[in-house]
Tab-separated table of C-alpha atoms in Angstrom:
chain	number	residue	atom	x	y	z
O	1	UNK	CA	-89.802	-25.553	-26.975
O	2	UNK	CA	-91.422	-27.663	-24.939
O	3	UNK	CA	-95.768	-29.218	-24.973
O	4	UNK	CA	-96.100	-27.032	-22.284
O	5	UNK	CA	-95.290	-23.849	-24.739
O	6	UNK	CA	-97.484	-24.836	-27.794
O	7	UNK	CA	-100.701	-26.815	-25.608
O	8	UNK	CA	-103.877	-24.912	-25.687
O	9	UNK	CA	-104.359	-24.504	-21.521
O	10	UNK	CA	-107.641	-26.306	-18.898
O	11	UNK	CA	-109.208	-27.699	-22.956
O	12	UNK	CA	-113.231	-28.173	-21.887
O	13	UNK	CA	-113.064	-32.211	-20.866
O	14	UNK	CA	-116.557	-34.208	-20.368
O	15	UNK	CA	-116.831	-37.153	-17.915
O	16	UNK	CA	-117.896	-41.143	-19.168
O	17	UNK	CA	-121.613	-41.219	-17.621
O	18	UNK	CA	-122.479	-37.625	-20.531
O	19	UNK	CA	-123.794	-39.395	-23.624
O	20	UNK	CA	-122.042	-37.948	-26.833
O	21	UNK	CA	-125.845	-35.458	-28.113
O	22	UNK	CA	-123.699	-33.394	-24.426
O	23	UNK	CA	-120.330	-33.606	-26.611
O	24	UNK	CA	-120.984	-32.538	-29.745
O	25	UNK	CA	-123.024	-29.167	-28.323
O	26	UNK	CA	-119.397	-29.278	-26.749
O	27	UNK	CA	-118.024	-29.720	-29.583
O	28	UNK	CA	-119.741	-27.071	-31.455
O	29	UNK	CA	-119.322	-24.286	-29.057
O	30	UNK	CA	-115.991	-24.656	-28.163
O	31	UNK	CA	-115.331	-24.996	-32.154
O	32	UNK	CA	-113.188	-27.772	-31.284
O	33	UNK	CA	-112.783	-31.091	-32.914
O	34	UNK	CA	-112.178	-33.531	-29.549
O	35	UNK	CA	-112.863	-33.880	-26.265
O	36	UNK	CA	-111.034	-35.067	-23.262
O	37	UNK	CA	-112.731	-38.341	-21.220
O	38	UNK	CA	-111.950	-37.311	-17.966
O	39	UNK	CA	-112.975	-38.450	-14.318
O	40	UNK	CA	-114.522	-35.450	-12.559
O	41	UNK	CA	-113.283	-31.817	-13.846
O	42	UNK	CA	-111.086	-30.930	-10.930
O	43	UNK	CA	-107.882	-33.786	-11.201
O	44	UNK	CA	-108.603	-34.633	-14.693
O	45	UNK	CA	-107.261	-37.884	-14.628
O	46	UNK	CA	-107.113	-38.827	-18.304
O	47	UNK	CA	-109.426	-41.576	-19.129
O	48	UNK	CA	-110.082	-40.762	-23.632
O	49	UNK	CA	-111.042	-38.665	-26.213
O	50	UNK	CA	-113.803	-38.201	-28.102
O	51	UNK	CA	-113.641	-37.113	-31.870
O	52	UNK	CA	-115.535	-36.202	-34.022
O	53	UNK	CA	-114.517	-38.337	-35.971
O	54	UNK	CA	-115.963	-41.048	-33.965
O	55	UNK	CA	-119.149	-39.108	-33.653
O	56	UNK	CA	-119.718	-39.762	-37.198
O	57	UNK	CA	-118.301	-43.210	-37.409
O	58	UNK	CA	-119.290	-44.712	-34.187
O	59	UNK	CA	-123.116	-43.271	-33.745
O	60	UNK	CA	-124.027	-42.067	-36.732
O	61	UNK	CA	-122.646	-44.647	-39.001
O	62	UNK	CA	-123.983	-46.906	-36.342
O	63	UNK	CA	-127.457	-45.856	-36.573
O	64	UNK	CA	-126.816	-45.638	-32.897
O	65	UNK	CA	-129.030	-42.933	-30.419
O	66	UNK	CA	-126.388	-39.597	-29.245
O	67	UNK	CA	-128.796	-39.453	-26.707
O	68	UNK	CA	-128.138	-42.070	-24.522
O	69	UNK	CA	-124.485	-43.700	-26.123
O	70	UNK	CA	-122.335	-42.311	-23.337
O	71	UNK	CA	-118.693	-41.310	-24.447
O	72	UNK	CA	-117.903	-44.267	-22.433
O	73	UNK	CA	-119.304	-46.906	-24.782
O	74	UNK	CA	-117.322	-44.806	-27.732
O	75	UNK	CA	-113.896	-43.427	-26.345
O	76	UNK	CA	-110.415	-44.064	-27.438
O	77	UNK	CA	-108.937	-45.816	-24.105
O	78	UNK	CA	-105.270	-44.626	-23.622
O	79	UNK	CA	-105.046	-42.035	-26.468
O	80	UNK	CA	-101.298	-40.624	-27.172
O	81	UNK	CA	-100.157	-38.373	-24.756
O	82	UNK	CA	-97.239	-36.207	-24.194
O	83	UNK	CA	-96.621	-34.221	-20.854
O	84	UNK	CA	-96.224	-31.182	-20.938
O	85	UNK	CA	-91.934	-30.737	-20.758
O	86	UNK	CA	-91.991	-33.031	-23.644
O	87	UNK	CA	-90.484	-31.209	-26.499
O	88	UNK	CA	-92.850	-30.082	-28.884
O	89	UNK	CA	-90.616	-32.506	-31.712
O	90	UNK	CA	-91.714	-35.714	-29.307
O	91	UNK	CA	-95.779	-34.310	-30.227
O	92	UNK	CA	-94.929	-33.991	-33.652
O	93	UNK	CA	-93.228	-36.678	-34.132
O	94	UNK	CA	-96.328	-39.029	-31.766
O	95	UNK	CA	-98.835	-37.387	-34.188
O	96	UNK	CA	-97.538	-38.397	-37.062
O	97	UNK	CA	-96.121	-42.051	-36.276
O	98	UNK	CA	-100.112	-42.521	-35.175
O	99	UNK	CA	-101.408	-40.302	-37.434
O	100	UNK	CA	-103.761	-38.752	-35.309
O	101	UNK	CA	-104.944	-34.599	-35.274
O	102	UNK	CA	-104.475	-34.115	-31.153
O	103	UNK	CA	-102.673	-35.038	-28.200
O	104	UNK	CA	-103.052	-34.543	-24.896
O	105	UNK	CA	-100.728	-33.330	-22.197
O	106	UNK	CA	-100.581	-34.827	-19.014
O	107	UNK	CA	-98.266	-33.603	-16.058
O	108	UNK	CA	-98.991	-37.560	-14.931
O	109	UNK	CA	-101.815	-36.606	-12.438
O	110	UNK	CA	-104.251	-35.056	-14.855
O	111	UNK	CA	-104.894	-33.123	-18.279
O	112	UNK	CA	-103.524	-29.614	-18.570
O	113	UNK	CA	-103.451	-29.564	-22.647
O	114	UNK	CA	-104.196	-30.556	-25.552
O	115	UNK	CA	-102.043	-29.938	-28.527
O	116	UNK	CA	-103.764	-30.142	-31.892
O	117	UNK	CA	-102.222	-29.277	-35.787
O	118	UNK	CA	-103.746	-26.011	-35.355
O	119	UNK	CA	-101.436	-25.263	-32.840
O	120	UNK	CA	-98.179	-26.019	-34.397
O	121	UNK	CA	-99.100	-24.065	-37.365
O	122	UNK	CA	-99.788	-21.474	-34.922
O	123	UNK	CA	-97.163	-21.349	-32.331
O	124	UNK	CA	-94.552	-23.502	-33.673
O	125	UNK	CA	-92.901	-21.123	-36.146
O	126	UNK	CA	-91.780	-23.587	-38.873
O	127	UNK	CA	-94.453	-23.537	-41.456
O	128	UNK	CA	-92.534	-26.427	-43.336
O	129	UNK	CA	-92.872	-28.873	-40.693
O	130	UNK	CA	-96.233	-27.823	-40.214
O	131	UNK	CA	-97.131	-28.586	-43.742
O	132	UNK	CA	-95.261	-31.875	-42.649
O	133	UNK	CA	-97.293	-33.065	-39.657
O	134	UNK	CA	-100.584	-31.961	-41.775
O	135	UNK	CA	-99.192	-34.533	-44.557
O	136	UNK	CA	-98.152	-37.385	-42.367
O	137	UNK	CA	-101.552	-37.478	-40.128
O	138	UNK	CA	-103.576	-37.528	-43.189
O	139	UNK	CA	-101.556	-40.130	-45.342
O	140	UNK	CA	-103.818	-42.847	-44.299
O	141	UNK	CA	-107.152	-43.025	-44.798
O	142	UNK	CA	-107.479	-45.199	-42.312
O	143	UNK	CA	-106.276	-43.125	-39.097
O	144	UNK	CA	-107.479	-42.700	-35.535
O	145	UNK	CA	-107.152	-39.480	-34.079
């Protein structure tokens, strides 16, 4: 099974100059916990990722204005990614190693999809492995997703 088999295809992305208020509205409307940040909406060259945790820790906790703070100000640059043809076990191991809950999937040229813990739980068909991923990712209190 490959990353392409499990990923959620064509995730919503935002641009680096969009405000975090806009990103928060996208998260709410799409019921998602992260938004990939791409160079444009057509080619979708991945530049970074903003998570709900980023909004809490880098905007709210720091007292930044969500209407003026831009995605590029808080995004994680060079996020952990996997290629669409990688085995799903490579994505699971990366999630555990880097303690992230979501991994963008690329084809080397652009963003194709994203794999979340929920995608693994719903599509992988191995409840034991899903539980292990959740446990490993959740171990450190200072994890980054």
